[in-house]
PDB file of C-alpha atoms in Angstrom:
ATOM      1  CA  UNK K 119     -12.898 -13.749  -4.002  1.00 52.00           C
ATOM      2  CA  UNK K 120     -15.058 -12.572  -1.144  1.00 59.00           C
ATOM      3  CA  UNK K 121     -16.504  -8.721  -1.070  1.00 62.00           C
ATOM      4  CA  UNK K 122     -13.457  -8.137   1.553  1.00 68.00           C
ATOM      5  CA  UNK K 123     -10.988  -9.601  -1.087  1.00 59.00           C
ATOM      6  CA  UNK K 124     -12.331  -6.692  -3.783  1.00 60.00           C
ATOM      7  CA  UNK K 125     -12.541  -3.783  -1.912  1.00 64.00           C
ATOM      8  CA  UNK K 126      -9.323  -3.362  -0.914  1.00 64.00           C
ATOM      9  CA  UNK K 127      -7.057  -1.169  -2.452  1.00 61.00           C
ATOM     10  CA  UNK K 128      -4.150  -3.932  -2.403  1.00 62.00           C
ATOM     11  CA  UNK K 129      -2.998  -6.311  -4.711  1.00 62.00           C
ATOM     12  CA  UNK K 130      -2.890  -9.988  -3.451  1.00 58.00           C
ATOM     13  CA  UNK K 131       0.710 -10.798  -0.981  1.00 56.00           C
ATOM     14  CA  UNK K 132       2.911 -13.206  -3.047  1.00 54.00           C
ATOM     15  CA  UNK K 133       5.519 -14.134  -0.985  1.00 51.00           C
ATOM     16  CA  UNK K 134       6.147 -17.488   0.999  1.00 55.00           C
ATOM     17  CA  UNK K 135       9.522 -18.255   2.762  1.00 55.00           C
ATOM     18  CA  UNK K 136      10.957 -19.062  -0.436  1.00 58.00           C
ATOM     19  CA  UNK K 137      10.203 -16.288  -2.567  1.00 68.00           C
ATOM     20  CA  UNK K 138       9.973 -12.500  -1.412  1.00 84.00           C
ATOM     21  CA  UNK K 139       8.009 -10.732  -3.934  1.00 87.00           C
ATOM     22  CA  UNK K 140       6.897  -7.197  -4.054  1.00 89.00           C
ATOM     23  CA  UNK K 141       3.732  -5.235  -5.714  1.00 89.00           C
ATOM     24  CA  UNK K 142       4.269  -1.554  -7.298  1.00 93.00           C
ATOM     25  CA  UNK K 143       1.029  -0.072  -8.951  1.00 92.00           C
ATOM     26  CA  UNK K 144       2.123   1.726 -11.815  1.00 94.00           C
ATOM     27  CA  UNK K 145      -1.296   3.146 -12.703  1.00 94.00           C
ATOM     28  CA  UNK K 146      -4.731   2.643 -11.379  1.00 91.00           C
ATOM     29  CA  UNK K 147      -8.635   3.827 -12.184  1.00 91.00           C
ATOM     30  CA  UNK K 148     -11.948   2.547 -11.789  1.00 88.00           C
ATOM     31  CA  UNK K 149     -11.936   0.069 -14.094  1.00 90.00           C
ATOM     32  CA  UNK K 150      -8.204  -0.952 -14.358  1.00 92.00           C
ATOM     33  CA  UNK K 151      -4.559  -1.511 -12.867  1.00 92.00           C
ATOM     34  CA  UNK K 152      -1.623  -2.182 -14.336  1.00 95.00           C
ATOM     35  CA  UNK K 153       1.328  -3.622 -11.651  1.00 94.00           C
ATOM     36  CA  UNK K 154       4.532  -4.661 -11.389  1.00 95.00           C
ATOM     37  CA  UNK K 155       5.715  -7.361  -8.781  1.00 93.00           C
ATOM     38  CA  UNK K 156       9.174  -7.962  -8.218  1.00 94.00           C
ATOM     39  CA  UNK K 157      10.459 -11.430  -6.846  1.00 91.00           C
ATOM     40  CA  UNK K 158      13.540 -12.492  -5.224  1.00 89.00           C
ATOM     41  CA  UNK K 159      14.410 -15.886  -3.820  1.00 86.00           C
ATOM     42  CA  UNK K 160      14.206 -19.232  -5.099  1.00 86.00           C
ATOM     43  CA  UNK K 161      12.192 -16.916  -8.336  1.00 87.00           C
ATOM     44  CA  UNK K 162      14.287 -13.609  -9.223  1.00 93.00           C
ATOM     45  CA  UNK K 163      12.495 -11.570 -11.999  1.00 95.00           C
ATOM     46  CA  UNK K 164       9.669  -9.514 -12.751  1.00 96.00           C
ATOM     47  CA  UNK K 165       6.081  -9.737 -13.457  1.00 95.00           C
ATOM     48  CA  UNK K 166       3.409  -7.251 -15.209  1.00 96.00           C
ATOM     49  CA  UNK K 167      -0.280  -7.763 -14.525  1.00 94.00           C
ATOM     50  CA  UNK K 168      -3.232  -5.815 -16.145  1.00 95.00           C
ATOM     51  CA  UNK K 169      -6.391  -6.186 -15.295  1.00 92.00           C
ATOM     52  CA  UNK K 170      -9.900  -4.586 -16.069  1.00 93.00           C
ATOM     53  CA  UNK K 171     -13.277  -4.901 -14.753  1.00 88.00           C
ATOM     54  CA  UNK K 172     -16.536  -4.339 -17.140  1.00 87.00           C
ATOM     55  CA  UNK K 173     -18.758  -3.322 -14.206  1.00 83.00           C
ATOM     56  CA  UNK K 174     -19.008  -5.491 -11.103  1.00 81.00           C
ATOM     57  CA  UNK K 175     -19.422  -9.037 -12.461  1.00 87.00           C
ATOM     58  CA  UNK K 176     -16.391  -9.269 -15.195  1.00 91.00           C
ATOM     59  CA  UNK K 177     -12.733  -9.061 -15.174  1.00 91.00           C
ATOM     60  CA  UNK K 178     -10.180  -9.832 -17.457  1.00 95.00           C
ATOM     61  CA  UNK K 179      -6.159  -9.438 -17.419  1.00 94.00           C
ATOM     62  CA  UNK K 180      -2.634 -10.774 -17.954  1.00 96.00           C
ATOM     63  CA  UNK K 181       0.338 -11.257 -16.301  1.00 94.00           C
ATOM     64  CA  UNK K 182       3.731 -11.715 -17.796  1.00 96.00           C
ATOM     65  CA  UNK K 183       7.007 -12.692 -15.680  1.00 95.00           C
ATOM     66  CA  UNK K 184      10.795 -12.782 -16.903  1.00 96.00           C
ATOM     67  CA  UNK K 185      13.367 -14.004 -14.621  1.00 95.00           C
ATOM     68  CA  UNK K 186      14.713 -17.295 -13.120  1.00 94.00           C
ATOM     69  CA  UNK K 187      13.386 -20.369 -10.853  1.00 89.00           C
ATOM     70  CA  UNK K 188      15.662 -21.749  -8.992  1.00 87.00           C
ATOM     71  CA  UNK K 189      18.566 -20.421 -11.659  1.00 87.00           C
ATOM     72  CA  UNK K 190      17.032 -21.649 -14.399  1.00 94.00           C
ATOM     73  CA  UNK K 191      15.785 -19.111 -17.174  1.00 96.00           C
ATOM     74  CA  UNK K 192      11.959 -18.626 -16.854  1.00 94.00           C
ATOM     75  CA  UNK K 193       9.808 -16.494 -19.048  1.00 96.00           C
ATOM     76  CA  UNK K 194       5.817 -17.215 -18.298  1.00 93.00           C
ATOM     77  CA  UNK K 195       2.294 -15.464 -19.406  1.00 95.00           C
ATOM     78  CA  UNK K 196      -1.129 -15.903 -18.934  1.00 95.00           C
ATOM     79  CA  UNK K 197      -4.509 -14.259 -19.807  1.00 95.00           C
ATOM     80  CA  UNK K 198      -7.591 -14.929 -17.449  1.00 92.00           C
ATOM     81  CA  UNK K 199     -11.296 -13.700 -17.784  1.00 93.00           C
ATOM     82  CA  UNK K 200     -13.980 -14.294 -14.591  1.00 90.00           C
ATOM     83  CA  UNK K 201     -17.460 -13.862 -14.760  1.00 88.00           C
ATOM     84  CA  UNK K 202     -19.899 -13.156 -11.363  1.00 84.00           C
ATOM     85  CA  UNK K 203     -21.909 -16.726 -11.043  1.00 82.00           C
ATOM     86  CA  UNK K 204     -23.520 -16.470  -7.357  1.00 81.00           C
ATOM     87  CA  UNK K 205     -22.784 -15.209  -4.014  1.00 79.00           C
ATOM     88  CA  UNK K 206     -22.588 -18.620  -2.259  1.00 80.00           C
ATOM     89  CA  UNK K 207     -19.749 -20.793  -3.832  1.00 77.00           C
ATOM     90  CA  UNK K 208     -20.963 -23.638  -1.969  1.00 81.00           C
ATOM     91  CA  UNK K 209     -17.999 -25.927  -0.707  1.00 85.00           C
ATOM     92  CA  UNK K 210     -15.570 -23.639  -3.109  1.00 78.00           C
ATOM     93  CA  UNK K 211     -13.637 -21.657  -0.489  1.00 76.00           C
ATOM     94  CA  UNK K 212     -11.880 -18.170  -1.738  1.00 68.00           C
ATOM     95  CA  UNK K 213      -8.009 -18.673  -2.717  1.00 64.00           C
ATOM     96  CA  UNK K 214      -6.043 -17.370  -0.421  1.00 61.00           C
ATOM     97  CA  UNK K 215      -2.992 -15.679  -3.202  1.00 51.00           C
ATOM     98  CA  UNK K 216      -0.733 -15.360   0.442  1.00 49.00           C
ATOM     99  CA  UNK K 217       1.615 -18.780  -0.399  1.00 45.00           C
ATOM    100  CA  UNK K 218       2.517 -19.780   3.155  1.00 42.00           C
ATOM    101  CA  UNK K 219       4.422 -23.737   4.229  1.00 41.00           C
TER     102      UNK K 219
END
């Protein structure tokens, strides 16, 4: 992520012409936020993410969706952890979460 990407006050833009998905914060401090993203489209559920920093070089969170894909019954989680490595990424660009065709 660049320094941009973390201090804004937004969560990451899912939505693509296929899916149309929407971010509520349902509670937020300094060192959390717990959200809820709604999706409609080709996906049609919703999603829960948590995540926590431990000062300004770790996070660590989950997300959790329950819905459909394309009709089909879909139920998904995942738990990530990042750790601050070094400023320059080298040939690594930032991931842009906007999905755009």
């Amino acid at each position: 992520m660049t320094q941009e990407q973390v201090n804004t006050d937004k969560l990451p833009a899912m939505n693509s012409h296929e899916e149309d998905c929407t971010n509520k914060v349902l509670s937020q401090t300094p060192a959390s936020v717990t959200a809820e993203t709604t999706c409609h489209g080709r996906m049609d559920g919703v999603g829960h993410m948590q995540i926590s920093w431990r000062g300004n070089e770790h996070y660590e969170g989950s997300y959790n969706f329950k819905g459909t894909m394309e009709g089909h019954p879909q139920e998904m989680s995942t738990h990530y952890t990042g750790d601050f490595v070094k400023a320059d990424c080298g040939s690594v660009k930032p991931h842009s979460a906007a999905m755009s065709h």
